[in-house]
PDB file of C-alpha atoms in Angstrom:
ATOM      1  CA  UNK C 239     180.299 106.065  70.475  1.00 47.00           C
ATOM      2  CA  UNK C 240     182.424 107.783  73.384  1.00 47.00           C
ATOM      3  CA  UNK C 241     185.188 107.936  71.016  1.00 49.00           C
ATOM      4  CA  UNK C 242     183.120 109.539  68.394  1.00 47.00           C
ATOM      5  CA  UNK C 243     182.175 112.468  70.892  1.00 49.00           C
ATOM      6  CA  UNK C 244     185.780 113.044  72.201  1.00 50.00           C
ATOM      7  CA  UNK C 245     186.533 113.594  68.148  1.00 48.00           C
ATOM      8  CA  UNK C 246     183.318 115.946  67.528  1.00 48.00           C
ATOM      9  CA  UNK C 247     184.482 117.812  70.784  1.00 58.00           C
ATOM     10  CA  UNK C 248     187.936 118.719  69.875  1.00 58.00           C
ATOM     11  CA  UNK C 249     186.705 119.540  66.428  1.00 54.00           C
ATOM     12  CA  UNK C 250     184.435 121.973  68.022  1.00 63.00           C
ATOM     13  CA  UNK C 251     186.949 123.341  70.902  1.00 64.00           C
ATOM     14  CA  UNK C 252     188.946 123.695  67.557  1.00 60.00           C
ATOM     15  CA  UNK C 253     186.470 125.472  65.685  1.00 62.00           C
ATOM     16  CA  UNK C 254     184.894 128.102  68.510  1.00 70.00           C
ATOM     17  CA  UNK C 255     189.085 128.743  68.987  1.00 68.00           C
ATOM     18  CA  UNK C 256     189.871 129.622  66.013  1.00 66.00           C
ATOM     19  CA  UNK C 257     186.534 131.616  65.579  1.00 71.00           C
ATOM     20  CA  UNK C 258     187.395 133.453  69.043  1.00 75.00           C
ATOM     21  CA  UNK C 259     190.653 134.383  67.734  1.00 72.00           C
ATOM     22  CA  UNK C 260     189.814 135.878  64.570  1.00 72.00           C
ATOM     23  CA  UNK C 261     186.901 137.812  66.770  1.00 76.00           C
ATOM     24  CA  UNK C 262     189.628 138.918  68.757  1.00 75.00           C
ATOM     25  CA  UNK C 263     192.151 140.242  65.800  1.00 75.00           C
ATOM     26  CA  UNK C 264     189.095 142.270  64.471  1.00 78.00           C
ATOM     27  CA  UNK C 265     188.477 143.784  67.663  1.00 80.00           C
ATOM     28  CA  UNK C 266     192.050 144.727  67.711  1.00 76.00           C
ATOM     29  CA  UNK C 267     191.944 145.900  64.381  1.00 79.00           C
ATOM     30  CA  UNK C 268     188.678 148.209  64.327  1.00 81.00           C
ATOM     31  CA  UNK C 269     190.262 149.947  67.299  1.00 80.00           C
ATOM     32  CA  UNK C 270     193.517 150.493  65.514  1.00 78.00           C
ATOM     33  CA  UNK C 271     192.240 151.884  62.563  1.00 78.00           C
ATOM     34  CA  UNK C 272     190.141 154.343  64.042  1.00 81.00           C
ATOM     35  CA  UNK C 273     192.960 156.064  65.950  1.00 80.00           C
ATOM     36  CA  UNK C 274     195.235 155.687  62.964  1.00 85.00           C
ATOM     37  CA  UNK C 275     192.127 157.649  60.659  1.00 84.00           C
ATOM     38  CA  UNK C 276     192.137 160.297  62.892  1.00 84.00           C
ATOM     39  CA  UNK C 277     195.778 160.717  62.415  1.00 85.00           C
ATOM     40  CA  UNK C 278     195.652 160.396  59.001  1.00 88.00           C
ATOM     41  CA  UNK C 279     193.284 163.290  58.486  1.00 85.00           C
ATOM     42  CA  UNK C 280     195.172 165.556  59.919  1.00 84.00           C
ATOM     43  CA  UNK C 281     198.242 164.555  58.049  1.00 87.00           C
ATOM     44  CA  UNK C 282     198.894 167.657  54.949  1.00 84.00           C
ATOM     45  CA  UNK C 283     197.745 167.630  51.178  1.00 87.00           C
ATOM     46  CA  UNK C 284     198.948 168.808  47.915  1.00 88.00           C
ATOM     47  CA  UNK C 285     202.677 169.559  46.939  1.00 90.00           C
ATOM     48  CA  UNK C 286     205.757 170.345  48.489  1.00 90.00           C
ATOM     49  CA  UNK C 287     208.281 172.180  46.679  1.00 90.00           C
ATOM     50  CA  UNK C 288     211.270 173.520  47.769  1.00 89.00           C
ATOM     51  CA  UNK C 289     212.315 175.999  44.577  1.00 90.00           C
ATOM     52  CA  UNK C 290     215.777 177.584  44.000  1.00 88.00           C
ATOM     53  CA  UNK C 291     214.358 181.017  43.241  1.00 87.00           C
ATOM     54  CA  UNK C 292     210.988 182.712  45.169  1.00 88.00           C
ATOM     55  CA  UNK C 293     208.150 182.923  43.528  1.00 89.00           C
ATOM     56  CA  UNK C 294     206.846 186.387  42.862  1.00 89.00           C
ATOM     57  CA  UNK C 295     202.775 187.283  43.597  1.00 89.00           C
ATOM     58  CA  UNK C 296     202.281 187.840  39.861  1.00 90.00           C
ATOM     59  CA  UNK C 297     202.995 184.315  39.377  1.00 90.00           C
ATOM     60  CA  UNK C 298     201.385 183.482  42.559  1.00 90.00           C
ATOM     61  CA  UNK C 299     197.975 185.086  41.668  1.00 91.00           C
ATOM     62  CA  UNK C 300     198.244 183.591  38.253  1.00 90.00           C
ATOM     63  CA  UNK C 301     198.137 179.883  40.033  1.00 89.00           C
ATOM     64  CA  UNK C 302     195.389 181.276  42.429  1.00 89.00           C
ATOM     65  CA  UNK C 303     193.345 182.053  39.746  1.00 89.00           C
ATOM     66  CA  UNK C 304     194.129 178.821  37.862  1.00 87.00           C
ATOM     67  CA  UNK C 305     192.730 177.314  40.775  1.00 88.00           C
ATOM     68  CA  UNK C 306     195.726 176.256  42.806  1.00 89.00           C
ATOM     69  CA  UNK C 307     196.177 177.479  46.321  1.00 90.00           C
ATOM     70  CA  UNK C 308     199.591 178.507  47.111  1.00 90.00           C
ATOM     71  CA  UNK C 309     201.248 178.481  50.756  1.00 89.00           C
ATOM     72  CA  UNK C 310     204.518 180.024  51.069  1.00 88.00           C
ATOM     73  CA  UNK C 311     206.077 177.960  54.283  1.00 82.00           C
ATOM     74  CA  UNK C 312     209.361 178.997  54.587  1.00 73.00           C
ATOM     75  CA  UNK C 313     212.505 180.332  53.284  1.00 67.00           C
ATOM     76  CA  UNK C 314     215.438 178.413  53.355  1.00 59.00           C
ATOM     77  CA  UNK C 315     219.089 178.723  53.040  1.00 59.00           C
ATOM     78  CA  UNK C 316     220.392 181.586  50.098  1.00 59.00           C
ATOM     79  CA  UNK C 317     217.668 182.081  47.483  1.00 64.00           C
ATOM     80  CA  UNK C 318     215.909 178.644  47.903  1.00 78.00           C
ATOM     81  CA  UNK C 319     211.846 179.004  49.113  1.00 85.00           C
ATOM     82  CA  UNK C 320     209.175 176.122  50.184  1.00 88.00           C
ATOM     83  CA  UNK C 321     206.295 176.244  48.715  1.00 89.00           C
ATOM     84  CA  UNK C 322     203.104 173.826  48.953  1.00 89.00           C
ATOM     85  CA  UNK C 323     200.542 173.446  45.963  1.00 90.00           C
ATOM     86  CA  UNK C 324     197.108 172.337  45.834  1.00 89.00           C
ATOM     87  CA  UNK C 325     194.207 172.371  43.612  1.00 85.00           C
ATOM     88  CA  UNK C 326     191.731 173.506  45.082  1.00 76.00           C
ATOM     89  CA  UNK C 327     188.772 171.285  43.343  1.00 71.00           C
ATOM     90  CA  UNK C 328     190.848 168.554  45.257  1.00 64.00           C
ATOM     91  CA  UNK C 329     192.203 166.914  41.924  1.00 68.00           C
ATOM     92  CA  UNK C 330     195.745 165.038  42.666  1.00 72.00           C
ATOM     93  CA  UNK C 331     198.703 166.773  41.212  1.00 78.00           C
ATOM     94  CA  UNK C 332     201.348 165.040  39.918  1.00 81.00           C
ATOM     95  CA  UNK C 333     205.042 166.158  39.425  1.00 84.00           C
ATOM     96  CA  UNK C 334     207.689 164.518  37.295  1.00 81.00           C
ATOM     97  CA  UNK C 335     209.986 167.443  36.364  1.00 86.00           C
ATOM     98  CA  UNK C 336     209.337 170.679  39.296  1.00 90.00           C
ATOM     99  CA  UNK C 337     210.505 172.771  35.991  1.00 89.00           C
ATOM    100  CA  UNK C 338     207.821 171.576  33.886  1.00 90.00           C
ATOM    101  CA  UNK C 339     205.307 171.796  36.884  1.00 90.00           C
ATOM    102  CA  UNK C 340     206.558 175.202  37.771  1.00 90.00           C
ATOM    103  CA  UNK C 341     206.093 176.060  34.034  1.00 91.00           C
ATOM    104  CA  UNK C 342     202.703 174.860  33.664  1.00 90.00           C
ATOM    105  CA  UNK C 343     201.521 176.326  37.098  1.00 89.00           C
ATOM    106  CA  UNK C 344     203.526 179.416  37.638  1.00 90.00           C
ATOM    107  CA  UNK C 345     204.595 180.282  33.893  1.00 88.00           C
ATOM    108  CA  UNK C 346     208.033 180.031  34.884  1.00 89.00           C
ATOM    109  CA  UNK C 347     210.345 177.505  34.857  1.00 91.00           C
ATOM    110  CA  UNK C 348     211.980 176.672  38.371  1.00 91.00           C
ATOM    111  CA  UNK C 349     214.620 174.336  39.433  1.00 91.00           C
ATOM    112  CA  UNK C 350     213.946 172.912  42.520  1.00 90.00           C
ATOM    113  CA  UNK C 351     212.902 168.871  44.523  1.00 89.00           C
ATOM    114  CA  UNK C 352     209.497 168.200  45.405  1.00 90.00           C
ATOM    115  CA  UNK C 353     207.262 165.629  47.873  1.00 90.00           C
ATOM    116  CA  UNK C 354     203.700 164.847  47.162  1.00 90.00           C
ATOM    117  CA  UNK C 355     201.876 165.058  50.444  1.00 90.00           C
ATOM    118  CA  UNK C 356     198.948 163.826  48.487  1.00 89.00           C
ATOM    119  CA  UNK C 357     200.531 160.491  47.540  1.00 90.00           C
ATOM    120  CA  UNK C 358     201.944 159.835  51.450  1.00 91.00           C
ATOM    121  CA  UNK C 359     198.737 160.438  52.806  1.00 91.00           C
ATOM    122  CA  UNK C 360     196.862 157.860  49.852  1.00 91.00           C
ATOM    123  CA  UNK C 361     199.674 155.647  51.235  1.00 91.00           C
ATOM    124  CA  UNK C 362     199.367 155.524  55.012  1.00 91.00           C
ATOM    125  CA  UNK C 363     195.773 155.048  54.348  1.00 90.00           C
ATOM    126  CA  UNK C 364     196.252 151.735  52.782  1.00 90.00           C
ATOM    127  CA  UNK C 365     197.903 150.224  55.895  1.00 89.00           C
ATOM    128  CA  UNK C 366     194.773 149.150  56.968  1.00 87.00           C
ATOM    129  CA  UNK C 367     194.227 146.998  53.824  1.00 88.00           C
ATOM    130  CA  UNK C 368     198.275 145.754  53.743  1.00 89.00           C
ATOM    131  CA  UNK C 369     198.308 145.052  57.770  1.00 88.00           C
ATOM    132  CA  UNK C 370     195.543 142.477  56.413  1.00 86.00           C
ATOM    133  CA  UNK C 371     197.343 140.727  53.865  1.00 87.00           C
ATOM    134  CA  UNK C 372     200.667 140.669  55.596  1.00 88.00           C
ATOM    135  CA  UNK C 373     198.978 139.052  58.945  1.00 86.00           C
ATOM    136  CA  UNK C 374     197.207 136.795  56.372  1.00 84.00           C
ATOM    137  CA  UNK C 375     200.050 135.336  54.449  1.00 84.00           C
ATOM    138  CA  UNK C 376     201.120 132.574  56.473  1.00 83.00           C
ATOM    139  CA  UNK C 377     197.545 131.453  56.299  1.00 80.00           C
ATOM    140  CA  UNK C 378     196.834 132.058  52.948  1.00 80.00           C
ATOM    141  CA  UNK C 379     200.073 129.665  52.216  1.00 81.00           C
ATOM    142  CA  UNK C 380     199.167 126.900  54.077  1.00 79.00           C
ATOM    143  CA  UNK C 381     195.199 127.290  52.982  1.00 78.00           C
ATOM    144  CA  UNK C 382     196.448 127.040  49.109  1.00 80.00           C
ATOM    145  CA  UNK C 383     198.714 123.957  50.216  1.00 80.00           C
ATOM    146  CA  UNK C 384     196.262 122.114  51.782  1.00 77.00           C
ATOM    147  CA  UNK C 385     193.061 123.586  49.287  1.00 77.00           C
ATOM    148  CA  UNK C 386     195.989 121.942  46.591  1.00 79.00           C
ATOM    149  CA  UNK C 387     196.397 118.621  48.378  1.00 78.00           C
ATOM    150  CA  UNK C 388     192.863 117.889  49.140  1.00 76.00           C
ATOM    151  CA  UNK C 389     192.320 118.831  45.005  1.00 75.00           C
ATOM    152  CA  UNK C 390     194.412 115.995  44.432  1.00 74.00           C
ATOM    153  CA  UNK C 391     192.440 113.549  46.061  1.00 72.00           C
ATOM    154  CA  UNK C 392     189.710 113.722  43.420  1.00 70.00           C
ATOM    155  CA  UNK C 393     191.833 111.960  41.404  1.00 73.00           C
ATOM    156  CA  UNK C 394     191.504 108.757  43.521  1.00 73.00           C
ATOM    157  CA  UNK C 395     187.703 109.498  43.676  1.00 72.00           C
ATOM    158  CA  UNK C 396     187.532 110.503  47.327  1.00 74.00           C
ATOM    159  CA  UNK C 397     184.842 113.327  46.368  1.00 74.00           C
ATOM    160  CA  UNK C 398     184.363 114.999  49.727  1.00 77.00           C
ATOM    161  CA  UNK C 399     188.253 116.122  50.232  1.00 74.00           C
ATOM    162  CA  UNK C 400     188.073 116.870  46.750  1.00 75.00           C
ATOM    163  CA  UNK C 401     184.684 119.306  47.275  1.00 79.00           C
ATOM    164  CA  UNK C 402     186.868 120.585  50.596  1.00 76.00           C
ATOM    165  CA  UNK C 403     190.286 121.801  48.617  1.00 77.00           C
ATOM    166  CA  UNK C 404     187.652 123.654  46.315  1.00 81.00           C
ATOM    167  CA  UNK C 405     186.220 125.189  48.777  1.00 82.00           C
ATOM    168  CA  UNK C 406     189.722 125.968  50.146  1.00 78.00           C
ATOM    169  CA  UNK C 407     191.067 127.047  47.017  1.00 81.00           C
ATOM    170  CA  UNK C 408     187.765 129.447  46.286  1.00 84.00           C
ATOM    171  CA  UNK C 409     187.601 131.118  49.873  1.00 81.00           C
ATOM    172  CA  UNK C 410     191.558 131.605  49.361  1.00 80.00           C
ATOM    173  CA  UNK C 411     190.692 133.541  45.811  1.00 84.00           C
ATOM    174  CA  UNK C 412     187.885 135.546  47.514  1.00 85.00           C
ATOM    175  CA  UNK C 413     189.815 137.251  50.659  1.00 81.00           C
ATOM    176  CA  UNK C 414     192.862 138.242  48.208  1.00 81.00           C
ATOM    177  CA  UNK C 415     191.176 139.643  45.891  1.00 85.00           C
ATOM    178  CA  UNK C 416     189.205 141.655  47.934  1.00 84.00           C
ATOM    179  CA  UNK C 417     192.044 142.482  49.892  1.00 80.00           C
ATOM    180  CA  UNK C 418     193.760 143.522  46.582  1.00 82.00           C
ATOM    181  CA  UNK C 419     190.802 145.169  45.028  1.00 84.00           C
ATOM    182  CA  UNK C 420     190.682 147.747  48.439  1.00 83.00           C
ATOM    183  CA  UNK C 421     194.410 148.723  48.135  1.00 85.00           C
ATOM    184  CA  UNK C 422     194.841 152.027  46.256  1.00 86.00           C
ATOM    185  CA  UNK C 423     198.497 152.563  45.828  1.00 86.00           C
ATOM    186  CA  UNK C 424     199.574 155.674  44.511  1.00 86.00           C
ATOM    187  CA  UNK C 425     201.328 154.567  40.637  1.00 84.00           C
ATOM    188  CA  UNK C 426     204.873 156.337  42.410  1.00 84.00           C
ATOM    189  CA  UNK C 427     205.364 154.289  45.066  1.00 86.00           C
ATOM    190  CA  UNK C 428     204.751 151.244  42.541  1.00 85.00           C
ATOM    191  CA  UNK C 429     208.077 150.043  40.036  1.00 86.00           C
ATOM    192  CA  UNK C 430     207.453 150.772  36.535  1.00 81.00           C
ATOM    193  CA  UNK C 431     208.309 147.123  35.550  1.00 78.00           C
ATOM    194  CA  UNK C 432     207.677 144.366  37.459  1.00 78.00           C
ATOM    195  CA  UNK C 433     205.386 144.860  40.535  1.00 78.00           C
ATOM    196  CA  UNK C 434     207.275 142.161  42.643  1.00 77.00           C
ATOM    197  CA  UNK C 435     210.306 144.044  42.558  1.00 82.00           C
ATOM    198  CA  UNK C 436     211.195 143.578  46.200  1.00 84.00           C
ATOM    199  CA  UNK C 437     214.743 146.189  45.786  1.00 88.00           C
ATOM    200  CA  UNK C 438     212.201 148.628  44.337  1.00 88.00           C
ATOM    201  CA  UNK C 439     210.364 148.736  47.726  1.00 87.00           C
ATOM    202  CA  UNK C 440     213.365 148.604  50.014  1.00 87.00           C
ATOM    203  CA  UNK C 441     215.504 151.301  48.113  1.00 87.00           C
ATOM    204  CA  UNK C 442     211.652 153.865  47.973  1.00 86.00           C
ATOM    205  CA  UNK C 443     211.249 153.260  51.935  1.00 86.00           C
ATOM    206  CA  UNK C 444     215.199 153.791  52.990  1.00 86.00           C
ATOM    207  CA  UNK C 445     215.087 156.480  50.520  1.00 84.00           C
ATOM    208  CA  UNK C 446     212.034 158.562  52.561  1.00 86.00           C
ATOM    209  CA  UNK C 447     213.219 157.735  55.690  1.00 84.00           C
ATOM    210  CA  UNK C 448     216.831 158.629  55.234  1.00 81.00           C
ATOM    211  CA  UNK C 449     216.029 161.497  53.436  1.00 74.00           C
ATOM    212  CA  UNK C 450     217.310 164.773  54.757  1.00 76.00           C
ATOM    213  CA  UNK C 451     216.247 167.353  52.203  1.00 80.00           C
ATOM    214  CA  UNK C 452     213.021 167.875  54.168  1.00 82.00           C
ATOM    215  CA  UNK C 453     213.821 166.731  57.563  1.00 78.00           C
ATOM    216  CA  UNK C 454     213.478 170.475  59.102  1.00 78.00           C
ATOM    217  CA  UNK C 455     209.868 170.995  58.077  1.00 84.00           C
ATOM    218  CA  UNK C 456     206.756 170.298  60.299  1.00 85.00           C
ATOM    219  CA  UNK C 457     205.031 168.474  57.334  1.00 86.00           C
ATOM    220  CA  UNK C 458     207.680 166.143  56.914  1.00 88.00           C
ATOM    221  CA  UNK C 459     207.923 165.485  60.366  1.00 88.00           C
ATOM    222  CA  UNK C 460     204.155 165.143  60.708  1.00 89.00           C
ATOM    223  CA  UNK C 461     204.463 162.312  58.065  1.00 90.00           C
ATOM    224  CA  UNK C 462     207.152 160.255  59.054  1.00 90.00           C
ATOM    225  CA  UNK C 463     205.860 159.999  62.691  1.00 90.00           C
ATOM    226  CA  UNK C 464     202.374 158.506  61.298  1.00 91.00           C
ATOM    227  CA  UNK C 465     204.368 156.606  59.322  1.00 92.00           C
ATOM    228  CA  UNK C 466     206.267 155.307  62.275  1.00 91.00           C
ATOM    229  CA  UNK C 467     203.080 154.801  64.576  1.00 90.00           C
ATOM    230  CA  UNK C 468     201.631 152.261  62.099  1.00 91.00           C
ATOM    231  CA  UNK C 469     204.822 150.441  61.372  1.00 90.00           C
ATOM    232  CA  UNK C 470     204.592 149.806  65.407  1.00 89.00           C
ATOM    233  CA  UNK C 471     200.897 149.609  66.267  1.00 89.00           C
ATOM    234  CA  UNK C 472     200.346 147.363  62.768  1.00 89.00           C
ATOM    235  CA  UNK C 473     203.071 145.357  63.190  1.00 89.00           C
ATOM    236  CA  UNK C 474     202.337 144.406  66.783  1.00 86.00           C
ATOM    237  CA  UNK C 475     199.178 143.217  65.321  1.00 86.00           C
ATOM    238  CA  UNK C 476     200.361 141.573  62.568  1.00 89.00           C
ATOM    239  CA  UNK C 477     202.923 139.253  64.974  1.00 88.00           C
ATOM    240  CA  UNK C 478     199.735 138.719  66.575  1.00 83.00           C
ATOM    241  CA  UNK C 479     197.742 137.288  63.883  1.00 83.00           C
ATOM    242  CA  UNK C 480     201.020 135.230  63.202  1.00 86.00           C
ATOM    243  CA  UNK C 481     201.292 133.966  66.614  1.00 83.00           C
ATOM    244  CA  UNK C 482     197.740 133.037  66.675  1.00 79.00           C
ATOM    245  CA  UNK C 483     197.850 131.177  63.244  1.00 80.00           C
ATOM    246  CA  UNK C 484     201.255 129.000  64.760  1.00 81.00           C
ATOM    247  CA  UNK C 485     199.885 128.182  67.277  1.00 78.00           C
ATOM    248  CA  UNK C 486     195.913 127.442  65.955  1.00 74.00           C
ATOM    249  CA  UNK C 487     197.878 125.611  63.464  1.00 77.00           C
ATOM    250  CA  UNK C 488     199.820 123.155  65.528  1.00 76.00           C
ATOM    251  CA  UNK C 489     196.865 122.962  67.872  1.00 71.00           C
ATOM    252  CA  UNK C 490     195.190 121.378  63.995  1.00 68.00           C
ATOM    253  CA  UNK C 491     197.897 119.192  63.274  1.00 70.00           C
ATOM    254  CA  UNK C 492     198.442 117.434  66.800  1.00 68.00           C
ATOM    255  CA  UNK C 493     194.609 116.628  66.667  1.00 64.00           C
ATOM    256  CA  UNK C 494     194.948 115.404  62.792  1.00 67.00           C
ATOM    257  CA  UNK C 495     197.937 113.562  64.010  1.00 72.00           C
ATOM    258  CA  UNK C 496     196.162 112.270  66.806  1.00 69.00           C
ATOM    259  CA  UNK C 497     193.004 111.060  64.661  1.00 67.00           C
ATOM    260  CA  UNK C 498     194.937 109.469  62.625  1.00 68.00           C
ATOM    261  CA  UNK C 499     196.477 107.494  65.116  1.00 70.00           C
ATOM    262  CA  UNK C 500     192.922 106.510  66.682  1.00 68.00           C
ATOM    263  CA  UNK C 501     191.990 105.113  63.129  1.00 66.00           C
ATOM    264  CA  UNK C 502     195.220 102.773  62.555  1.00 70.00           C
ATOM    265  CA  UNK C 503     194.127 101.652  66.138  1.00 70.00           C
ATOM    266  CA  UNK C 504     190.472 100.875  64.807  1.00 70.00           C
ATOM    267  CA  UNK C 505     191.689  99.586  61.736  1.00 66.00           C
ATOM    268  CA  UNK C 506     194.289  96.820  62.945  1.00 64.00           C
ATOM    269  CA  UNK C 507     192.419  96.407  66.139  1.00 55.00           C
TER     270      UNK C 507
END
């Protein structure tokens, strides 16, 4: 009987750790995200083009009455001008060709690059959603192991593991997908083909970061450093969550270890 409460007690220290932990990480989290919305809102919207040729105020009012508002930012080096461009009924613009845009918009067309301030802002918004599934993939592995292992046991009839890896298995199916169903990527920053294309991802974030077309402008600037600031404060939390999963999880397996040394012990006397 002794031995029986020793085993319900670590089960329970177990339990209320693991509960105070993830208590904890949410804590952590909801104060996080509240500084990072703050700084997300004042990060810029619409368009930014940088044209090779100015754009002239018949072509500007044209857009203004189209409904776009036009802000001329700066002029750079020989003829080239930055330009941002935003509809004013808030309705995402999309570029694919800044001559075809420039066509459609100004009546004109314009060689020049463009950045959708739009899109990054979509994007650091969904850090908040990817900090979760990052922090919970080390857990979500060894759930769907386990869930997968305890499955198995049906077939030798032992019904409660089998109910348990079910359970397991469902719970596992529930966070990711609404985990998934929350993120709201922006279709640029995904790869046209296959959306596990790890290279994809790697060449897209060296390619903004390294990018020096734009690295004299505010807006950029503005950008990249709340980019930056949740690459640090998320991370830090995410090697949290990581931490705390090790080390709940080896806490769990001495204890299984443990209890299944206490039954040999029972069993052979």
């Amino acid at each position: 009987m002794e031995k029986e409460r020793k085993k319900s007690s670590r089960g329970i220290v177990l339990f209320l750790t693991a509960l105070i932990l993830l208590a904890g990480l949410l804590a952590f989290h909801m104060l996080i995200g509240r500084g990072m919305e703050k700084q997300i809102e004042k990060l810029p919207e619409g368009i930014l083009l940088k044209l090779a040729e100015p754009l002239e105020a018949g072509e500007i009012m044209k857009a203004e009455t189209a409904g776009y508002e036009i802000k001329h930012i700066e002029k750079g080096s020989g003829e080239i001008s930055i330009y941002t461009v935003r509809k004013t009924n808030e309705k995402p613009l999309h570029v694919n060709q800044v001559s075809d845009f420039t066509w459609n918009v100004f009546g004109r067309q314009i060689e020049g690059e463009s950045l959708n301030l739009s899109s990054h802002r979509t994007m650091a918004s969904q850090a908040v959603y990817l900090s979760w599934l990052i922090a919970l993939l080390p857990m979500s592995v060894i759930l769907l192991f386990v869930g997968i292992r305890k499955l198995g046991a049906l077939q030798e009839k032992q019904w409660r593991q089998g109910v348990e890896g079910v359970l397991m298995i469902g719970a596992w199916l529930v966070v990711i997908y609404f985990l998934t169903g929350k993120l709201e990527i922006p279709r640029e920053f995904l790869p046209p083909e296959q959306i596990l294309d790890i290279r994809f991802y790697v060449d897209g974030i060296r390619g903004f970061f390294a990018d020096d077309r734009w690295t004299d402008l505010e807006l950029y600037q503005t950008l990249r450093a709340c980019y930056n600031q949740e690459v640090e404060i998320y991370g830090a939390w995410v090697i949290c969550g990581w931490i705390g999963t090790l080390i709940f999880w080896i806490a769990a397996g001495v204890e299984s270890r443990n209890q299944k040394k206490r039954e040999r012990r029972r069993q052979y006397g």
